[in-house]
mmCIF file of N, CA and C in Angstrom:
data_model
loop_
_atom_site.group_PDB
_atom_site.id
_atom_site.type_symbol
_atom_site.label_atom_id
_atom_site.label_comp_id
_atom_site.label_asym_id
_atom_site.label_seq_id
_atom_site.Cartn_x
_atom_site.Cartn_y
_atom_site.Cartn_z
ATOM 1 N N UNK A 1 -43.940 -1.038 -19.532
ATOM 2 C CA UNK A 1 -42.496 -1.294 -19.723
ATOM 3 C C UNK A 1 -41.885 0.118 -19.404
ATOM 4 N N UNK A 2 -40.708 -0.008 -18.618
ATOM 5 C CA UNK A 2 -39.866 1.130 -18.270
ATOM 6 C C UNK A 2 -38.808 1.068 -19.209
ATOM 7 N N UNK A 3 -38.448 2.267 -19.524
ATOM 8 C CA UNK A 3 -37.064 2.544 -20.445
ATOM 9 C C UNK A 3 -36.282 3.596 -19.803
ATOM 10 N N UNK A 4 -34.987 3.527 -19.952
ATOM 11 C CA UNK A 4 -34.105 4.597 -19.286
ATOM 12 C C UNK A 4 -33.129 4.852 -20.581
ATOM 13 N N UNK A 5 -33.028 6.088 -20.832
ATOM 14 C CA UNK A 5 -32.079 6.582 -21.849
ATOM 15 C C UNK A 5 -30.696 6.684 -21.117
ATOM 16 N N UNK A 6 -29.624 6.189 -21.815
ATOM 17 C CA UNK A 6 -28.367 6.355 -21.405
ATOM 18 C C UNK A 6 -27.494 6.866 -22.391
ATOM 19 N N UNK A 7 -26.931 8.015 -22.149
ATOM 20 C CA UNK A 7 -26.123 8.728 -23.083
ATOM 21 C C UNK A 7 -24.685 8.099 -22.958
ATOM 22 N N UNK A 8 -24.173 7.544 -24.116
ATOM 23 C CA UNK A 8 -22.954 6.866 -24.098
ATOM 24 C C UNK A 8 -21.724 7.688 -23.709
ATOM 25 N N UNK A 9 -21.923 8.939 -24.030
ATOM 26 C CA UNK A 9 -20.885 10.011 -23.574
ATOM 27 C C UNK A 9 -20.593 10.132 -22.066
ATOM 28 N N UNK A 10 -21.610 9.634 -21.423
ATOM 29 C CA UNK A 10 -21.442 9.696 -19.882
ATOM 30 C C UNK A 10 -20.752 8.453 -19.170
ATOM 31 N N UNK A 11 -20.659 7.483 -19.995
ATOM 32 C CA UNK A 11 -20.115 6.209 -19.476
ATOM 33 C C UNK A 11 -18.724 6.434 -19.140
ATOM 34 N N UNK A 12 -17.989 7.098 -19.915
ATOM 35 C CA UNK A 12 -16.483 7.327 -19.664
ATOM 36 C C UNK A 12 -16.299 8.202 -18.334
ATOM 37 N N UNK A 13 -17.192 9.167 -18.047
ATOM 38 C CA UNK A 13 -16.993 9.930 -16.809
ATOM 39 C C UNK A 13 -17.410 9.028 -15.646
ATOM 40 N N UNK A 14 -18.204 8.211 -15.721
ATOM 41 C CA UNK A 14 -18.733 7.164 -14.607
ATOM 42 C C UNK A 14 -17.626 6.318 -14.363
ATOM 43 N N UNK A 15 -17.066 5.747 -15.462
ATOM 44 C CA UNK A 15 -16.068 4.635 -15.259
ATOM 45 C C UNK A 15 -14.776 5.296 -14.720
ATOM 46 N N UNK A 16 -14.374 6.589 -15.082
ATOM 47 C CA UNK A 16 -13.223 7.189 -14.614
ATOM 48 C C UNK A 16 -13.469 7.559 -13.086
ATOM 49 N N UNK A 17 -14.562 7.885 -12.762
ATOM 50 C CA UNK A 17 -14.893 8.187 -11.368
ATOM 51 C C UNK A 17 -14.676 7.150 -10.423
ATOM 52 N N UNK A 18 -15.450 5.824 -10.997
ATOM 53 C CA UNK A 18 -15.356 4.699 -10.149
ATOM 54 C C UNK A 18 -13.873 4.261 -10.076
ATOM 55 N N UNK A 19 -13.040 4.286 -11.074
ATOM 56 C CA UNK A 19 -11.631 3.963 -10.905
ATOM 57 C C UNK A 19 -10.765 4.888 -10.106
ATOM 58 N N UNK A 20 -11.097 6.150 -10.110
ATOM 59 C CA UNK A 20 -10.469 6.979 -9.232
ATOM 60 C C UNK A 20 -10.837 6.660 -7.705
ATOM 61 N N UNK A 21 -12.003 6.220 -7.427
ATOM 62 C CA UNK A 21 -12.467 5.926 -6.014
ATOM 63 C C UNK A 21 -11.732 4.578 -5.606
ATOM 64 N N UNK A 22 -11.527 3.693 -6.595
ATOM 65 C CA UNK A 22 -10.845 2.368 -6.252
ATOM 66 C C UNK A 22 -9.390 2.816 -6.060
ATOM 67 N N UNK A 23 -8.777 3.661 -6.805
ATOM 68 C CA UNK A 23 -7.341 3.972 -6.356
ATOM 69 C C UNK A 23 -7.145 4.490 -5.096
ATOM 70 N N UNK A 24 -8.014 5.412 -4.730
ATOM 71 C CA UNK A 24 -7.965 6.263 -3.403
ATOM 72 C C UNK A 24 -8.237 5.063 -2.393
ATOM 73 N N UNK A 25 -9.184 4.322 -2.611
ATOM 74 C CA UNK A 25 -9.528 3.055 -1.650
ATOM 75 C C UNK A 25 -8.314 2.345 -1.453
ATOM 76 N N UNK A 26 -7.704 1.850 -2.503
ATOM 77 C CA UNK A 26 -6.475 0.938 -2.439
ATOM 78 C C UNK A 26 -5.295 1.675 -1.680
ATOM 79 N N UNK A 27 -4.979 2.863 -1.929
ATOM 80 C CA UNK A 27 -3.945 3.636 -1.382
ATOM 81 C C UNK A 27 -4.165 3.825 0.141
ATOM 82 N N UNK A 28 -5.504 4.167 0.420
ATOM 83 C CA UNK A 28 -5.820 4.387 1.887
ATOM 84 C C UNK A 28 -5.634 3.008 2.665
ATOM 85 N N UNK A 29 -6.171 2.019 1.986
ATOM 86 C CA UNK A 29 -6.184 0.614 2.579
ATOM 87 C C UNK A 29 -4.616 0.290 2.907
ATOM 88 N N UNK A 30 -3.769 0.336 1.847
ATOM 89 C CA UNK A 30 -2.387 -0.081 1.983
ATOM 90 C C UNK A 30 -1.759 0.822 3.207
ATOM 91 N N UNK A 31 -1.938 2.158 3.051
ATOM 92 C CA UNK A 31 -1.350 2.955 3.994
ATOM 93 C C UNK A 31 -1.741 2.493 5.460
ATOM 94 N N UNK A 32 -3.000 2.265 5.572
ATOM 95 C CA UNK A 32 -3.584 1.882 6.880
ATOM 96 C C UNK A 32 -2.785 0.582 7.335
ATOM 97 N N UNK A 33 -2.523 -0.411 6.390
ATOM 98 C CA UNK A 33 -1.741 -1.513 6.813
ATOM 99 C C UNK A 33 -0.378 -1.230 7.127
ATOM 100 N N UNK A 34 0.395 -0.406 6.363
ATOM 101 C CA UNK A 34 1.710 0.037 6.753
ATOM 102 C C UNK A 34 1.796 0.745 8.049
ATOM 103 N N UNK A 35 0.871 1.403 8.427
ATOM 104 C CA UNK A 35 0.935 2.222 9.727
ATOM 105 C C UNK A 35 0.289 1.296 10.870
ATOM 106 N N UNK A 36 -0.207 0.142 10.563
ATOM 107 C CA UNK A 36 -0.765 -0.652 11.717
ATOM 108 C C UNK A 36 0.134 -1.299 12.698
ATOM 109 N N UNK A 37 -0.311 -1.774 13.736
ATOM 110 C CA UNK A 37 0.497 -2.411 14.651
ATOM 111 C C UNK A 37 0.905 -3.769 14.186
ATOM 112 N N UNK A 38 0.346 -4.327 13.042
ATOM 113 C CA UNK A 38 0.814 -5.574 12.421
ATOM 114 C C UNK A 38 2.023 -5.545 11.593
ATOM 115 N N UNK A 39 2.592 -4.320 11.540
ATOM 116 C CA UNK A 39 3.943 -4.199 10.826
ATOM 117 C C UNK A 39 4.966 -4.744 11.684
ATOM 118 N N UNK A 40 5.901 -5.640 11.277
ATOM 119 C CA UNK A 40 6.921 -6.145 12.168
ATOM 120 C C UNK A 40 8.040 -5.395 12.417
ATOM 121 N N UNK A 41 7.730 -4.055 12.804
ATOM 122 C CA UNK A 41 8.718 -3.072 13.293
ATOM 123 C C UNK A 41 8.366 -2.491 14.445
ATOM 124 N N UNK A 42 9.205 -2.822 15.579
ATOM 125 C CA UNK A 42 8.742 -2.313 16.990
ATOM 126 C C UNK A 42 8.822 -0.706 16.961
ATOM 127 N N UNK A 43 9.730 -0.336 16.244
ATOM 128 C CA UNK A 43 9.929 1.194 16.183
ATOM 129 C C UNK A 43 8.749 1.776 15.538
ATOM 130 N N UNK A 44 8.002 2.604 16.383
ATOM 131 C CA UNK A 44 6.751 3.286 15.686
ATOM 132 C C UNK A 44 7.142 4.434 14.852
ATOM 133 N N UNK A 45 8.379 4.872 14.897
ATOM 134 C CA UNK A 45 8.793 5.966 13.943
ATOM 135 C C UNK A 45 8.674 5.517 12.486
ATOM 136 N N UNK A 46 8.896 4.307 12.091
ATOM 137 C CA UNK A 46 8.828 3.972 10.810
ATOM 138 C C UNK A 46 7.199 3.804 10.335
ATOM 139 N N UNK A 47 6.548 3.282 11.301
ATOM 140 C CA UNK A 47 5.078 3.101 11.051
ATOM 141 C C UNK A 47 4.393 4.450 10.779
ATOM 142 N N UNK A 48 4.715 5.519 11.460
ATOM 143 C CA UNK A 48 4.009 6.707 11.453
ATOM 144 C C UNK A 48 4.611 7.633 10.345
ATOM 145 N N UNK A 49 5.750 7.269 9.814
ATOM 146 C CA UNK A 49 6.375 8.198 8.825
ATOM 147 C C UNK A 49 5.807 7.912 7.371
ATOM 148 N N UNK A 50 4.804 6.932 7.229
ATOM 149 C CA UNK A 50 4.298 6.788 5.870
ATOM 150 C C UNK A 50 3.265 7.832 5.679
ATOM 151 N N UNK A 51 3.141 8.247 4.335
ATOM 152 C CA UNK A 51 2.186 9.303 4.006
ATOM 153 C C UNK A 51 1.878 9.172 2.542
ATOM 154 N N UNK A 52 0.699 9.638 2.068
ATOM 155 C CA UNK A 52 0.254 9.580 0.719
ATOM 156 C C UNK A 52 0.712 10.907 -0.042
ATOM 157 N N UNK A 53 1.010 10.735 -1.332
ATOM 158 C CA UNK A 53 1.260 11.994 -2.327
ATOM 159 C C UNK A 53 0.452 11.592 -3.574
ATOM 160 N N UNK A 54 -0.661 12.243 -3.712
ATOM 161 C CA UNK A 54 -1.226 11.989 -5.024
ATOM 162 C C UNK A 54 -0.380 12.544 -6.241
ATOM 163 N N UNK A 55 -0.253 11.632 -7.201
ATOM 164 C CA UNK A 55 0.510 12.096 -8.359
ATOM 165 C C UNK A 55 -0.413 12.414 -9.552
ATOM 166 N N UNK A 56 -1.720 11.768 -9.554
ATOM 167 C CA UNK A 56 -2.740 12.200 -10.466
ATOM 168 C C UNK A 56 -3.884 11.490 -9.773
ATOM 169 N N UNK A 57 -5.159 11.678 -10.643
ATOM 170 C CA UNK A 57 -6.396 11.077 -10.172
ATOM 171 C C UNK A 57 -6.294 9.658 -10.042
ATOM 172 N N UNK A 58 -5.365 9.067 -10.826
ATOM 173 C CA UNK A 58 -5.318 7.529 -10.982
ATOM 174 C C UNK A 58 -3.937 6.936 -10.400
ATOM 175 N N UNK A 59 -3.174 7.876 -9.745
ATOM 176 C CA UNK A 59 -1.899 7.362 -9.123
ATOM 177 C C UNK A 59 -1.615 8.173 -7.748
ATOM 178 N N UNK A 60 -1.363 7.223 -6.766
ATOM 179 C CA UNK A 60 -1.032 7.856 -5.418
ATOM 180 C C UNK A 60 0.095 7.131 -4.993
ATOM 181 N N UNK A 61 1.176 7.902 -4.666
ATOM 182 C CA UNK A 61 2.423 7.228 -4.158
ATOM 183 C C UNK A 61 2.336 7.332 -2.519
ATOM 184 N N UNK A 62 2.823 6.206 -2.020
ATOM 185 C CA UNK A 62 2.966 5.826 -0.604
ATOM 186 C C UNK A 62 4.486 5.928 -0.283
ATOM 187 N N UNK A 63 4.802 6.929 0.530
ATOM 188 C CA UNK A 63 6.204 7.507 0.750
ATOM 189 C C UNK A 63 6.510 7.337 2.218
ATOM 190 N N UNK A 64 7.744 6.839 2.542
ATOM 191 C CA UNK A 64 8.315 6.932 3.785
ATOM 192 C C UNK A 64 9.802 7.291 3.631
ATOM 193 N N UNK A 65 10.008 8.624 4.091
ATOM 194 C CA UNK A 65 11.457 9.177 3.983
ATOM 195 C C UNK A 65 12.578 8.632 4.751
ATOM 196 N N UNK A 66 12.245 7.714 5.779
ATOM 197 C CA UNK A 66 13.350 7.174 6.478
ATOM 198 C C UNK A 66 14.295 6.292 5.619
ATOM 199 N N UNK A 67 15.577 6.489 5.788
ATOM 200 C CA UNK A 67 16.657 5.760 5.000
ATOM 201 C C UNK A 67 16.409 4.303 5.020
ATOM 202 N N UNK A 68 16.043 3.678 6.060
ATOM 203 C CA UNK A 68 15.909 2.233 6.162
ATOM 204 C C UNK A 68 14.636 1.747 5.822
ATOM 205 N N UNK A 69 13.740 2.564 5.402
ATOM 206 C CA UNK A 69 12.219 2.214 5.097
ATOM 207 C C UNK A 69 12.204 1.223 3.906
ATOM 208 N N UNK A 70 12.883 1.574 2.801
ATOM 209 C CA UNK A 70 12.840 0.804 1.618
ATOM 210 C C UNK A 70 13.500 -0.543 1.849
ATOM 211 N N UNK A 71 14.800 -0.624 2.403
ATOM 212 C CA UNK A 71 15.428 -1.893 2.638
ATOM 213 C C UNK A 71 14.615 -2.945 3.534
ATOM 214 N N UNK A 72 14.101 -2.257 4.742
ATOM 215 C CA UNK A 72 13.270 -3.015 5.628
ATOM 216 C C UNK A 72 11.980 -3.523 5.000
ATOM 217 N N UNK A 73 11.352 -2.505 4.343
ATOM 218 C CA UNK A 73 9.946 -2.983 3.852
ATOM 219 C C UNK A 73 10.027 -3.795 2.578
ATOM 220 N N UNK A 74 10.828 -3.475 1.816
ATOM 221 C CA UNK A 74 10.877 -4.322 0.524
ATOM 222 C C UNK A 74 12.055 -5.120 0.194
ATOM 223 N N UNK A 75 13.171 -4.896 0.957
ATOM 224 C CA UNK A 75 14.383 -5.710 0.831
ATOM 225 C C UNK A 75 15.158 -5.228 -0.382
ATOM 226 N N UNK A 76 14.911 -4.027 -0.821
ATOM 227 C CA UNK A 76 15.686 -3.467 -1.929
ATOM 228 C C UNK A 76 16.520 -2.297 -1.487
ATOM 229 N N UNK A 77 17.528 -1.924 -2.355
ATOM 230 C CA UNK A 77 18.311 -0.646 -2.005
ATOM 231 C C UNK A 77 19.084 -0.770 -0.709
ATOM 232 N N UNK A 78 19.457 -2.019 -0.430
ATOM 233 C CA UNK A 78 20.227 -2.189 0.786
ATOM 234 C C UNK A 78 21.576 -1.530 1.023
ATOM 235 N N UNK A 79 21.763 -0.827 2.008
ATOM 236 C CA UNK A 79 22.992 -0.117 2.265
ATOM 237 C C UNK A 79 24.301 -1.057 2.200
ATOM 238 N N UNK A 80 25.352 -0.470 1.737
ATOM 239 C CA UNK A 80 26.491 -1.453 1.676
ATOM 240 C C UNK A 80 26.898 -2.036 3.053
ATOM 241 N N UNK A 81 26.560 -1.462 4.121
ATOM 242 C CA UNK A 81 26.936 -1.939 5.506
ATOM 243 C C UNK A 81 26.012 -3.016 5.893
ATOM 244 N N UNK A 82 25.040 -3.439 5.117
ATOM 245 C CA UNK A 82 24.145 -4.553 5.369
ATOM 246 C C UNK A 82 24.705 -5.666 4.497
ATOM 247 N N UNK A 83 25.805 -5.925 4.372
ATOM 248 C CA UNK A 83 26.464 -6.831 3.396
ATOM 249 C C UNK A 83 25.831 -8.125 3.203
ATOM 250 N N UNK A 84 25.241 -8.763 4.198
ATOM 251 C CA UNK A 84 24.478 -9.986 3.988
ATOM 252 C C UNK A 84 23.082 -9.944 4.187
ATOM 253 N N UNK A 85 22.470 -8.675 3.952
ATOM 254 C CA UNK A 85 21.031 -8.317 4.119
ATOM 255 C C UNK A 85 20.706 -8.354 5.606
ATOM 256 N N UNK A 86 19.550 -8.580 5.901
ATOM 257 C CA UNK A 86 19.048 -8.382 7.074
ATOM 258 C C UNK A 86 17.927 -9.568 7.464
ATOM 259 N N UNK A 87 17.581 -9.683 8.759
ATOM 260 C CA UNK A 87 16.539 -10.555 9.072
ATOM 261 C C UNK A 87 15.745 -9.932 10.166
ATOM 262 N N UNK A 88 14.440 -9.581 9.864
ATOM 263 C CA UNK A 88 13.579 -9.060 10.976
ATOM 264 C C UNK A 88 13.230 -10.199 11.893
ATOM 265 N N UNK A 89 13.062 -10.015 13.143
ATOM 266 C CA UNK A 89 12.745 -11.072 14.062
ATOM 267 C C UNK A 89 11.820 -10.297 15.192
ATOM 268 N N UNK A 90 10.913 -11.272 15.562
ATOM 269 C CA UNK A 90 10.003 -10.874 16.639
ATOM 270 C C UNK A 90 10.748 -10.733 17.993
ATOM 271 N N UNK A 91 10.192 -10.139 18.994
ATOM 272 C CA UNK A 91 10.847 -9.930 20.368
ATOM 273 C C UNK A 91 11.368 -11.266 20.801
ATOM 274 N N UNK A 92 10.707 -12.410 20.461
ATOM 275 C CA UNK A 92 11.100 -13.736 20.937
ATOM 276 C C UNK A 92 12.162 -14.396 20.012
ATOM 277 N N UNK A 93 12.636 -13.609 18.934
ATOM 278 C CA UNK A 93 13.686 -14.110 18.136
ATOM 279 C C UNK A 93 13.234 -14.877 16.849
ATOM 280 N N UNK A 94 11.904 -15.023 16.728
ATOM 281 C CA UNK A 94 11.315 -15.741 15.514
ATOM 282 C C UNK A 94 11.411 -14.940 14.257
ATOM 283 N N UNK A 95 11.983 -15.570 13.301
ATOM 284 C CA UNK A 95 12.074 -14.835 11.958
ATOM 285 C C UNK A 95 10.735 -14.360 11.399
ATOM 286 N N UNK A 96 10.774 -13.189 10.892
ATOM 287 C CA UNK A 96 9.694 -12.560 10.173
ATOM 288 C C UNK A 96 9.891 -12.702 8.740
ATOM 289 N N UNK A 97 8.939 -13.183 7.926
ATOM 290 C CA UNK A 97 9.217 -13.344 6.419
ATOM 291 C C UNK A 97 9.479 -12.051 5.758
ATOM 292 N N UNK A 98 10.553 -12.141 4.882
ATOM 293 C CA UNK A 98 10.960 -10.814 4.290
ATOM 294 C C UNK A 98 9.983 -10.223 3.328
ATOM 295 N N UNK A 99 9.003 -11.006 2.949
ATOM 296 C CA UNK A 99 7.980 -10.612 2.001
ATOM 297 C C UNK A 99 6.759 -9.946 2.820
ATOM 298 N N UNK A 100 6.759 -9.629 3.931
ATOM 299 C CA UNK A 100 5.718 -9.169 4.768
ATOM 300 C C UNK A 100 4.936 -8.007 4.108
ATOM 301 N N UNK A 101 5.707 -7.085 3.562
ATOM 302 C CA UNK A 101 5.126 -5.831 2.792
ATOM 303 C C UNK A 101 4.282 -6.341 1.638
ATOM 304 N N UNK A 102 5.024 -7.239 0.787
ATOM 305 C CA UNK A 102 4.407 -7.729 -0.319
ATOM 306 C C UNK A 102 3.129 -8.549 -0.067
ATOM 307 N N UNK A 103 2.963 -9.078 1.096
ATOM 308 C CA UNK A 103 1.744 -9.706 1.585
ATOM 309 C C UNK A 103 0.687 -8.717 1.889
ATOM 310 N N UNK A 104 1.030 -7.548 2.460
ATOM 311 C CA UNK A 104 -0.018 -6.428 2.683
ATOM 312 C C UNK A 104 -0.322 -6.063 1.137
ATOM 313 N N UNK A 105 0.515 -5.911 0.200
ATOM 314 C CA UNK A 105 0.185 -5.470 -1.079
ATOM 315 C C UNK A 105 -0.819 -6.400 -1.752
ATOM 316 N N UNK A 106 -0.614 -7.642 -1.716
ATOM 317 C CA UNK A 106 -1.467 -8.755 -2.206
ATOM 318 C C UNK A 106 -2.797 -8.697 -1.485
ATOM 319 N N UNK A 107 -2.920 -8.354 -0.168
ATOM 320 C CA UNK A 107 -4.187 -8.300 0.490
ATOM 321 C C UNK A 107 -4.940 -7.072 0.043
ATOM 322 N N UNK A 108 -4.144 -6.054 -0.175
ATOM 323 C CA UNK A 108 -4.722 -4.714 -0.614
ATOM 324 C C UNK A 108 -5.493 -4.938 -2.014
ATOM 325 N N UNK A 109 -4.769 -5.607 -2.938
ATOM 326 C CA UNK A 109 -5.262 -5.878 -4.193
ATOM 327 C C UNK A 109 -6.572 -6.731 -4.188
ATOM 328 N N UNK A 110 -6.583 -7.697 -3.366
ATOM 329 C CA UNK A 110 -7.676 -8.586 -3.099
ATOM 330 C C UNK A 110 -8.879 -7.532 -2.582
ATOM 331 N N UNK A 111 -8.533 -6.641 -1.683
ATOM 332 C CA UNK A 111 -9.522 -5.784 -1.082
ATOM 333 C C UNK A 111 -10.292 -4.848 -2.132
ATOM 334 N N UNK A 112 -9.324 -4.364 -3.116
ATOM 335 C CA UNK A 112 -9.708 -3.365 -4.034
ATOM 336 C C UNK A 112 -10.532 -4.114 -5.060
ATOM 337 N N UNK A 113 -10.253 -5.425 -5.327
ATOM 338 C CA UNK A 113 -11.082 -6.221 -6.316
ATOM 339 C C UNK A 113 -12.484 -6.488 -5.683
ATOM 340 N N UNK A 114 -12.464 -6.735 -4.393
ATOM 341 C CA UNK A 114 -13.736 -7.047 -3.711
ATOM 342 C C UNK A 114 -14.477 -5.707 -3.701
ATOM 343 N N UNK A 115 -13.940 -4.620 -3.510
ATOM 344 C CA UNK A 115 -14.630 -3.275 -3.478
ATOM 345 C C UNK A 115 -15.249 -3.086 -4.843
ATOM 346 N N UNK A 116 -14.360 -3.414 -5.941
ATOM 347 C CA UNK A 116 -14.924 -3.018 -7.182
ATOM 348 C C UNK A 116 -16.004 -3.921 -7.721
ATOM 349 N N UNK A 117 -16.201 -5.117 -7.033
ATOM 350 C CA UNK A 117 -17.326 -6.064 -7.298
ATOM 351 C C UNK A 117 -18.494 -5.733 -6.535
ATOM 352 N N UNK A 118 -18.604 -4.774 -5.760
ATOM 353 C CA UNK A 118 -19.823 -4.431 -4.951
ATOM 354 C C UNK A 118 -20.805 -4.107 -6.008
#
């Protein structure tokens, strides 16, 4: 018979380290998606302007300082001049769903859960 002694005071450190890795993984994965060519913005300035800012070991902000980044990405904080909102379209004129960034977030959550289940 083989036995292994596990000190219970070490579980917290292990769990915290694993959660920190998952937070970093999720932030990197979402940043990768926001900077990818799959973003429905032809202007590469917006794609390359995204960056990470660690707030703590368990929180990382993804930031884009361009004025129009929030309205175009999330549909929030629309400038007054955009009275009726906006509609992103492809080069051929096909409408792009306004929740495109939320779809990236949902995909990232699935990726993090899959990574956690390893």
